[in-house]
XYZ file of N, CA and C in Angstrom:
675
model
N 87.847 92.881 37.178
C 87.065 91.695 37.779
C 85.654 91.885 37.654
N 84.911 90.868 36.960
C 83.337 90.959 36.880
C 82.637 90.167 37.819
N 81.997 91.032 38.483
C 80.967 90.194 39.642
C 79.890 89.589 39.102
N 79.665 88.347 39.591
C 78.580 87.551 39.100
C 77.192 88.041 39.666
N 76.310 88.073 38.706
C 74.956 88.625 39.124
C 74.012 87.522 39.486
N 73.578 87.338 40.805
C 72.680 86.321 41.367
C 71.298 86.480 40.565
N 70.657 85.351 40.390
C 69.272 85.416 39.701
C 68.358 85.692 40.562
N 67.414 86.300 39.874
C 66.180 86.788 40.781
C 65.142 85.778 40.577
N 64.477 85.591 41.627
C 63.284 84.619 41.833
C 62.133 85.060 41.127
N 61.236 84.335 40.649
C 60.000 84.758 39.905
C 59.224 85.698 40.685
N 59.134 85.285 42.070
C 58.491 86.235 42.832
C 58.974 87.528 43.152
N 60.117 87.618 43.046
C 60.777 89.059 42.902
C 60.666 89.675 41.626
N 60.620 89.088 40.650
C 60.223 89.647 39.342
C 58.657 90.177 39.438
N 57.845 89.342 39.889
C 56.405 89.750 40.066
C 56.334 91.084 40.774
N 57.068 91.241 41.914
C 56.962 92.417 42.686
C 57.525 93.635 42.023
N 58.322 93.513 40.946
C 58.876 94.704 40.454
C 57.807 95.278 39.666
N 56.610 94.572 39.377
C 55.652 95.205 38.503
C 54.712 96.292 39.212
N 55.424 97.265 39.600
C 54.653 98.459 40.270
C 54.880 99.737 39.681
N 54.040 100.668 39.752
C 54.233 101.852 39.100
C 55.710 102.618 39.479
N 56.531 102.844 38.437
C 57.909 103.469 38.696
C 58.164 104.668 38.010
N 59.143 105.428 38.326
C 59.473 106.587 37.594
C 61.054 106.436 37.201
N 61.551 107.025 36.045
C 62.854 107.021 35.846
C 63.423 108.418 36.300
N 64.432 108.362 37.077
C 65.088 109.580 37.514
C 66.434 109.794 37.269
N 66.978 111.075 37.155
C 68.303 111.308 36.991
C 68.972 111.846 38.059
N 70.221 111.215 38.430
C 71.163 111.668 39.625
C 72.440 112.041 38.844
N 73.139 112.788 39.663
C 74.641 113.148 39.267
C 74.718 114.035 37.989
N 73.700 114.867 37.696
C 73.752 115.596 36.474
C 73.370 114.786 35.295
N 72.435 113.714 35.399
C 72.032 112.899 34.405
C 73.085 111.869 33.926
N 74.096 111.717 34.826
C 75.073 110.574 34.594
C 74.623 109.309 34.927
N 73.571 109.322 35.740
C 73.009 107.907 36.399
C 71.404 108.081 36.356
N 70.825 107.045 35.676
C 69.253 106.947 35.479
C 68.999 105.736 36.333
N 68.023 106.113 37.368
C 67.598 105.076 38.103
C 66.152 105.080 38.221
N 65.514 103.745 38.074
C 64.220 103.425 38.159
C 63.871 103.080 39.490
N 62.709 103.797 40.137
C 62.331 103.427 41.492
C 60.812 103.585 41.627
N 60.366 103.127 42.575
C 58.694 103.254 42.839
C 58.281 104.683 42.641
N 57.013 104.747 42.162
C 56.521 105.992 41.869
C 55.863 106.538 43.335
N 55.603 105.681 44.037
C 55.222 106.083 45.408
C 55.688 105.308 46.452
N 55.471 105.694 47.674
C 56.329 105.148 48.766
C 57.694 105.509 48.931
N 58.453 104.593 49.250
C 60.107 104.949 49.609
C 60.631 105.364 48.234
N 61.302 106.436 48.260
C 61.873 107.001 47.087
C 63.320 107.645 47.468
N 64.277 107.418 46.642
C 65.723 107.889 47.085
C 65.710 109.359 46.918
N 66.469 110.000 47.801
C 66.614 111.360 47.928
C 68.062 111.778 47.949
N 68.183 113.249 48.526
C 69.855 113.590 48.574
C 70.424 112.868 49.489
N 69.813 112.247 50.634
C 70.836 111.639 51.637
C 71.665 110.397 51.040
N 70.995 109.802 49.946
C 71.664 108.806 49.613
C 72.886 109.217 48.633
N 72.851 110.353 47.869
C 73.785 111.114 47.060
C 75.032 111.507 48.035
N 74.390 112.237 49.114
C 75.584 112.633 50.121
C 76.299 111.264 50.747
N 75.516 110.331 50.942
C 76.304 109.089 51.463
C 77.228 108.651 50.610
N 77.044 108.617 49.411
C 77.875 108.013 48.240
C 79.187 109.088 48.178
N 78.928 110.341 48.629
C 80.042 111.195 48.287
C 81.087 111.084 49.320
N 80.648 110.226 50.579
C 81.601 110.017 51.632
C 82.597 108.958 51.177
N 82.516 108.231 50.033
C 83.473 107.297 49.579
C 84.394 108.043 48.577
N 85.550 108.357 48.963
C 86.574 108.797 48.301
C 87.762 108.117 48.166
N 88.710 108.053 47.013
C 89.812 107.206 46.923
C 90.838 107.126 48.106
N 90.997 108.449 48.772
C 91.885 108.542 49.804
C 91.656 107.818 51.130
N 90.161 107.560 51.229
C 89.566 107.007 52.348
C 89.555 105.343 52.281
N 89.782 104.970 51.118
C 89.711 103.410 50.859
C 90.935 102.842 50.417
N 92.069 103.852 50.575
C 93.413 103.200 50.066
C 94.110 101.954 51.111
N 94.325 100.831 50.513
C 94.810 99.772 51.308
C 96.232 99.840 51.462
N 96.996 99.425 52.402
C 98.390 99.481 52.715
C 98.840 98.576 51.346
N 99.892 99.201 50.786
C 100.582 98.570 49.740
C 99.962 98.775 48.429
N 98.837 99.285 48.406
C 98.176 99.556 47.045
C 98.544 100.656 46.167
N 98.651 100.431 44.993
C 99.059 101.820 44.046
C 97.950 102.702 43.961
N 98.337 103.755 43.743
C 97.062 104.881 43.431
C 96.278 104.339 42.081
N 94.970 104.504 42.333
C 94.113 104.075 41.322
C 93.654 102.656 41.366
N 94.129 102.000 42.249
C 93.966 100.357 42.456
C 92.302 100.048 42.675
N 91.867 99.097 42.211
C 90.417 98.705 42.586
C 90.157 98.563 43.790
N 89.118 99.000 44.518
C 88.711 98.784 45.870
C 87.122 98.301 45.952
N 86.703 97.741 46.950
C 85.523 96.991 46.926
C 84.590 97.781 47.993
N 83.421 98.248 47.579
C 82.401 98.722 48.256
C 81.163 98.104 48.505
N 80.607 98.137 49.788
C 79.461 97.296 50.083
C 78.323 98.428 50.473
N 77.334 98.457 49.813
C 75.925 99.407 49.995
C 75.013 98.504 50.933
N 75.007 98.771 52.023
C 73.909 98.028 52.848
C 72.550 98.864 52.887
N 71.482 97.985 52.726
C 70.128 98.600 52.537
C 70.073 99.534 51.386
N 70.500 98.837 50.204
C 70.855 99.622 49.019
C 69.485 100.074 48.422
N 68.248 99.529 48.646
C 67.188 100.053 47.987
C 67.339 99.861 46.480
N 67.025 100.579 45.640
C 67.060 100.457 44.080
C 68.538 100.711 43.776
N 69.509 100.925 44.567
C 70.896 101.081 44.491
C 71.376 102.435 44.230
N 70.742 103.439 44.782
C 71.052 105.000 44.611
C 72.656 105.100 44.994
N 72.802 104.765 46.295
C 74.184 105.160 46.864
C 75.255 104.576 46.205
N 75.002 103.202 46.123
C 76.138 102.357 45.458
C 76.342 102.590 44.160
N 75.320 102.897 43.227
C 75.596 103.190 41.929
C 76.226 104.580 41.675
N 75.804 105.592 42.547
C 76.476 106.878 42.622
C 78.052 106.653 42.851
N 78.451 105.773 43.794
C 79.898 105.493 43.847
C 80.392 104.951 42.629
N 79.856 103.757 41.951
C 80.341 103.173 40.912
C 80.455 104.169 39.486
N 79.403 105.130 39.546
C 79.396 106.080 38.629
C 80.427 107.270 38.596
N 80.942 107.569 39.962
C 81.754 108.489 40.223
C 83.182 108.030 40.031
N 83.465 106.701 40.587
C 84.774 106.177 40.999
C 84.840 104.889 39.994
N 85.739 104.993 38.860
C 85.688 104.033 37.983
C 86.363 102.589 38.461
N 87.182 102.858 39.505
C 87.929 101.827 40.178
C 87.258 101.176 41.105
N 85.973 101.451 41.361
C 85.207 101.048 42.406
C 84.561 99.725 41.988
N 84.273 98.756 42.891
C 83.432 97.509 42.606
C 82.456 97.485 43.761
N 81.100 97.539 43.267
C 80.235 97.865 44.388
C 79.319 96.485 44.398
N 78.866 96.270 45.718
C 77.760 95.202 46.160
C 76.609 95.904 46.642
N 75.312 95.799 46.073
C 74.158 96.347 46.659
C 73.607 95.058 47.498
N 73.379 95.449 48.706
C 72.948 94.478 49.731
C 71.427 95.088 50.089
N 70.488 94.238 49.695
C 69.014 94.573 50.048
C 68.382 93.374 50.209
N 67.338 93.547 51.263
C 66.339 92.402 51.663
C 64.865 92.435 50.832
N 64.448 93.657 50.362
C 63.216 93.743 49.701
C 63.168 93.360 48.313
N 62.538 92.243 47.977
C 62.699 91.718 46.637
C 62.346 92.791 45.533
N 61.141 93.322 45.865
C 60.883 94.361 44.846
C 61.829 95.544 44.652
N 62.700 95.962 45.427
C 63.563 97.027 45.262
C 64.854 96.319 44.690
N 65.157 95.017 45.093
C 66.396 94.412 44.563
C 66.094 94.110 43.123
N 64.914 93.807 42.594
C 64.740 93.737 41.185
C 64.888 95.081 40.277
N 64.456 96.011 41.017
C 64.760 97.546 40.389
C 66.168 97.749 40.456
N 66.830 97.494 41.387
C 68.335 97.655 41.670
C 69.125 96.829 40.485
N 68.528 95.731 40.328
C 69.248 94.744 39.155
C 69.026 95.373 37.871
N 67.751 95.948 37.587
C 67.467 96.500 36.223
C 68.213 97.778 36.110
N 68.664 98.583 37.210
C 69.370 99.876 37.106
C 70.640 99.395 36.875
N 71.374 98.440 37.314
C 72.710 97.890 36.826
C 72.682 97.878 35.360
N 71.883 97.116 34.661
C 71.821 96.964 33.318
C 71.602 98.192 32.613
N 70.703 99.185 33.033
C 70.238 100.465 32.644
C 71.638 101.430 32.310
N 72.352 101.224 33.372
C 73.559 102.217 33.495
C 74.951 101.320 33.108
N 74.833 100.392 32.447
C 75.962 99.444 31.962
C 77.010 99.325 33.126
N 76.368 98.936 34.214
C 77.463 98.886 35.369
C 77.461 97.312 35.892
N 76.998 96.489 35.076
C 77.063 94.868 35.478
C 78.252 94.577 35.694
N 79.453 94.916 35.124
C 80.821 94.499 35.009
C 81.413 94.844 36.523
N 80.900 95.952 37.102
C 81.592 96.409 38.377
C 80.639 96.421 39.634
N 79.471 95.804 39.285
C 78.371 96.084 40.399
C 77.438 94.766 40.583
N 77.123 94.449 41.570
C 76.204 93.216 41.573
C 75.272 93.394 42.747
N 73.961 92.744 42.691
C 73.025 92.666 43.756
C 73.191 91.459 44.885
N 73.027 91.684 45.901
C 73.028 90.793 47.081
C 71.859 90.654 47.868
N 70.993 89.618 47.699
C 69.761 89.524 48.415
C 70.111 89.082 49.889
N 69.965 89.959 50.909
C 70.427 89.606 52.222
C 69.678 90.451 53.371
N 69.179 89.759 54.551
C 68.546 90.367 55.376
C 69.399 90.830 56.761
N 69.674 92.051 56.848
C 70.718 92.467 57.790
C 70.233 92.082 59.254
N 69.043 91.871 59.383
C 68.546 91.582 60.876
C 68.504 90.045 60.889
N 68.921 89.353 60.024
C 68.827 87.817 60.199
C 70.026 87.418 60.894
N 70.026 86.182 61.282
C 71.159 85.551 61.974
C 72.255 85.417 61.045
N 73.426 85.748 61.317
C 74.464 85.558 60.112
C 74.957 84.107 60.008
N 75.121 83.922 58.677
C 75.380 82.419 58.459
C 76.997 82.239 58.626
N 77.350 81.011 58.956
C 78.707 80.709 59.097
C 79.624 80.508 57.969
N 79.056 80.738 56.762
C 79.935 80.588 55.552
C 80.863 81.736 55.318
N 81.647 81.679 54.283
C 82.714 82.461 54.017
C 82.190 83.907 53.985
N 82.701 84.892 54.592
C 82.433 86.457 54.687
C 83.282 87.190 53.793
N 82.670 87.818 52.652
C 83.520 88.746 51.833
C 83.689 90.060 52.654
N 84.847 90.496 52.584
C 85.250 91.743 53.449
C 85.479 93.022 52.144
N 85.033 94.220 52.748
C 85.121 95.295 51.832
C 86.017 96.408 52.521
N 86.617 97.133 51.581
C 87.279 98.314 51.890
C 86.473 99.396 52.461
N 85.224 99.659 52.044
C 84.554 100.817 52.640
C 82.900 100.306 52.453
N 82.344 100.410 53.774
C 80.917 100.077 53.769
C 80.041 101.166 53.953
N 78.948 101.266 53.165
C 78.200 102.472 53.382
C 76.643 101.874 53.724
N 75.874 102.846 54.479
C 74.729 102.238 54.906
C 73.548 103.543 55.161
N 72.578 103.365 54.469
C 71.339 104.405 54.641
C 70.049 103.560 55.201
N 70.197 103.264 56.513
C 69.109 102.461 57.121
C 67.952 103.154 57.365
N 67.037 102.649 57.890
C 65.647 103.231 58.254
C 65.879 104.084 59.323
N 65.282 105.547 59.033
C 65.745 106.511 59.945
C 64.972 106.441 61.337
N 64.013 105.740 61.475
C 63.157 106.003 62.431
C 63.003 104.550 63.206
N 62.490 104.567 64.541
C 62.281 103.358 65.139
C 60.772 102.921 65.270
N 60.499 101.701 65.066
C 58.990 101.406 64.944
C 58.253 101.581 66.456
N 57.133 102.277 66.284
C 56.316 102.482 67.466
C 56.560 103.886 67.645
N 57.439 104.705 67.000
C 57.465 106.139 67.366
C 56.769 106.847 66.039
N 55.688 107.208 66.123
C 54.851 107.968 65.166
C 54.059 107.009 64.384
N 53.354 107.501 63.365
C 52.258 106.879 62.694
C 53.154 106.004 61.699
N 52.870 104.650 61.467
C 53.564 104.168 60.343
C 52.803 104.243 59.076
N 53.597 104.174 57.989
C 53.144 104.682 56.645
C 52.074 103.408 56.325
N 51.128 103.720 55.513
C 50.202 102.577 55.055
C 50.552 101.658 54.093
N 51.525 102.016 53.222
C 52.393 101.172 52.270
C 53.278 100.421 53.136
N 53.310 98.995 52.975
C 54.282 98.039 53.970
C 55.596 98.288 53.592
N 56.064 98.532 52.209
C 57.414 98.624 51.865
C 57.905 99.943 52.319
N 57.113 100.976 52.236
C 57.469 102.347 52.725
C 57.667 102.238 54.202
N 56.803 101.881 55.009
C 57.044 101.563 56.377
C 58.241 100.820 56.776
N 58.503 99.656 56.200
C 59.864 99.139 56.483
C 60.947 99.819 56.112
N 60.911 100.567 55.145
C 62.074 101.560 54.537
C 62.171 102.673 55.654
N 61.176 103.135 56.107
C 61.456 104.275 57.181
C 61.652 103.950 58.523
N 61.266 102.733 59.302
C 61.345 102.501 60.354
C 61.897 101.083 60.730
N 62.798 100.921 61.717
C 63.323 99.603 61.907
C 62.824 99.173 63.204
N 62.961 97.995 63.709
C 62.606 97.390 64.925
C 63.505 97.967 65.939
N 62.923 97.998 67.311
C 63.514 98.387 68.312
C 64.878 97.741 68.546
N 66.114 98.456 68.939
C 67.511 97.829 69.020
C 67.983 97.155 67.767
N 67.256 97.478 66.716
C 67.937 96.833 65.319
C 69.149 97.758 64.950
N 69.466 98.825 65.257
C 70.520 99.661 64.857
C 71.846 98.914 65.377
N 71.879 98.188 66.459
C 73.083 97.497 66.860
C 73.269 96.316 65.851
N 72.095 95.648 65.315
C 72.357 94.573 64.276
C 73.040 95.194 63.071
N 72.446 96.384 62.576
C 73.089 96.931 61.438
C 74.557 97.176 61.708
N 74.885 97.734 62.835
C 76.321 97.942 63.234
C 77.267 96.702 62.838
N 76.569 95.630 63.618
C 77.204 94.350 63.667
C 77.450 93.846 62.097
N 76.237 93.719 61.396
C 76.439 93.364 59.960
C 77.666 94.186 59.109
N 77.665 95.618 59.507
C 78.760 96.477 58.766
C 80.037 95.986 59.309
N 80.150 95.825 60.559
C 81.633 95.517 61.117
C 81.890 94.068 60.532
N 81.064 93.307 60.531
C 81.302 91.764 60.096
C 81.831 91.798 58.616
N 81.508 92.818 57.747
C 81.886 92.741 56.354
C 82.801 93.945 55.962
N 83.434 94.648 57.129
C 84.281 95.546 56.787
C 85.805 95.025 56.991
N 86.679 95.119 56.067
C 87.936 94.611 56.332
C 88.831 95.364 57.476
N 89.704 94.584 58.170
C 90.444 95.320 59.197
C 91.011 96.617 58.496
N 90.793 97.717 59.425
C 91.543 98.816 58.767
C 90.543 99.619 57.712
N 89.440 98.935 57.411
C 88.479 99.639 56.433
C 87.805 100.663 57.109
N 87.012 101.298 56.270
C 86.072 102.306 56.832
C 84.635 102.076 56.521
N 83.774 102.826 57.325
C 82.202 102.628 57.054
C 81.727 104.027 57.215
N 80.679 104.163 56.634
C 79.814 105.722 56.699
C 78.381 105.205 56.707
N 77.664 105.966 57.612
C 76.169 105.649 57.951
C 75.483 107.060 57.923
N 74.442 107.115 57.325
C 73.866 108.550 57.388
C 72.502 108.305 58.257
N 72.516 109.226 59.304
C 71.160 109.003 60.444
C 70.810 110.461 60.662
N 69.492 110.553 61.192
C 69.058 111.754 61.789
C 69.995 112.186 63.095
N 70.284 113.314 63.125
C 70.972 113.663 64.272
C 70.494 113.324 65.676
N 69.240 113.289 65.687
C 68.623 112.896 66.954
C 68.849 111.550 67.282
N 69.428 110.710 66.375
C 69.753 109.338 66.889
C 71.260 109.068 66.857
N 71.910 110.089 67.068
C 73.421 110.102 67.094
C 73.857 109.414 68.379
N 73.443 109.684 69.491
C 73.761 108.749 70.713
C 73.521 107.156 70.477
N 72.446 106.836 70.055
C 72.305 105.319 69.594
C 73.230 104.901 68.575
N 73.517 105.674 67.647
C 74.498 105.159 66.742
C 75.957 104.951 67.422
N 76.380 106.059 68.114
C 77.490 105.913 68.702
C 77.807 104.593 69.608
N 76.624 104.267 70.288
C 76.633 103.047 71.141
C 76.779 101.922 70.322
N 75.983 101.865 69.246
C 76.152 100.661 68.075
C 77.519 100.438 67.816
N 78.156 101.566 67.469
C 79.651 101.412 66.760
C 80.582 101.269 67.881
N 80.431 101.465 68.962
C 81.315 101.406 70.122
C 81.808 100.036 70.311
N 83.196 99.887 70.333
C 83.837 98.495 70.352
C 83.859 97.779 68.966
N 83.343 98.461 67.988
C 83.409 97.987 66.571
C 84.318 98.827 65.616
N 84.301 99.927 65.828
C 85.040 101.039 65.054
C 85.603 102.071 65.885
N 86.803 102.538 65.375
C 87.415 103.602 66.228
C 87.616 104.810 65.321
N 88.210 105.888 65.729
C 88.572 106.910 64.970
C 87.104 107.483 64.300
N 86.108 107.789 64.983
C 84.851 108.162 64.543
C 84.856 109.577 64.474
N 84.364 109.881 63.091
C 84.076 111.330 62.794
C 82.678 111.465 62.337
N 82.187 112.590 63.020
C 80.769 113.006 62.869
C 80.633 114.218 61.860
N 79.863 114.368 60.860
C 79.881 115.432 60.032
C 78.106 115.922 59.979
N 77.944 116.845 60.572
C 76.519 117.323 60.642
C 76.243 117.763 59.226
N 75.001 117.491 58.703
C 74.615 117.792 57.212
C 73.123 118.634 57.594
N 73.048 119.748 57.076
C 71.870 120.568 57.245
C 71.236 120.600 55.658
N 69.957 120.302 55.549
C 69.366 120.190 54.306
C 69.215 121.556 53.412
N 69.131 122.663 54.421
C 69.430 124.017 53.799
C 69.654 124.884 54.904
N 70.027 125.998 54.604
C 70.558 127.059 55.537
C 69.414 127.376 56.626
N 69.720 127.416 58.023
C 68.865 127.809 58.787
C 67.977 126.689 59.337
N 68.349 125.333 58.892
C 67.429 124.069 59.254
C 68.494 123.404 60.138
N 68.018 122.614 61.281
C 68.971 121.813 62.129
C 69.329 120.525 61.257
N 70.644 120.189 61.689
C 71.364 119.112 61.022
C 70.507 117.729 61.238
C-alpha cells in the first residue's frame, strides 16, 4: 500500500532553509538531514524505534510477516519512525509533527531513503483540540516528546529547540490522550522519557493503557537511568 504524501506549504518550505547536516544511522543504512544547531536526533530515538518488534504488533488472525502500521508522534525529522521503516520492511509508518521546518526535513528524508512508498508525513499538533473526523488507528504508536516541563530550568534561546525540549505544564496528559486515540484496541504504545518523569507518565497512561512495562535505560555504565 502506498501512503499519500501531503503537500508542504510554501511557508514550510521556506523554514527548511536552515543550516543542516546529513547524518548516518543504523550503520549507514539510514541517512537523515537535520538542523545543524538546536534540536538534533540522538540515541533515544534509535532506542525508541527498537521497541517496535514484529511480535509486539502481531494482530489477531494476521499471518507472520503481515504489514502493520506505526505512528511516530512528535517525529521531528523522522528519526525513530524511519529507523522502524528501515529495519522492518513490512512496517508502514506515519510521521506526525507540528513544526513546519522539521516536517519539511522529514519529507526530504523520505525521498532520500526511498521510503515514500511505506512512509508519509502528517502535519498535526498533539496539543490541539482533536477533530471529529475519521481517526486512523495504528498497531503501534511511538513517541519521543519534549523531556522537560516549561518553567523548569532555562529555556533554550532557539525557539525550535526550546519547544522540542520542554512542553507546557500538564501537556503530558494530552500526549497520552492523542496516543490512545490513535492506537487500535489491543495495540501497543512506547514512549521514552526521563526516569524523573515516570510518575507523571504513569498517571497520564492510567485508564488508557494496561499491562504497562517499564524498562530503565542507562546511557552508559555507572549513570542513572
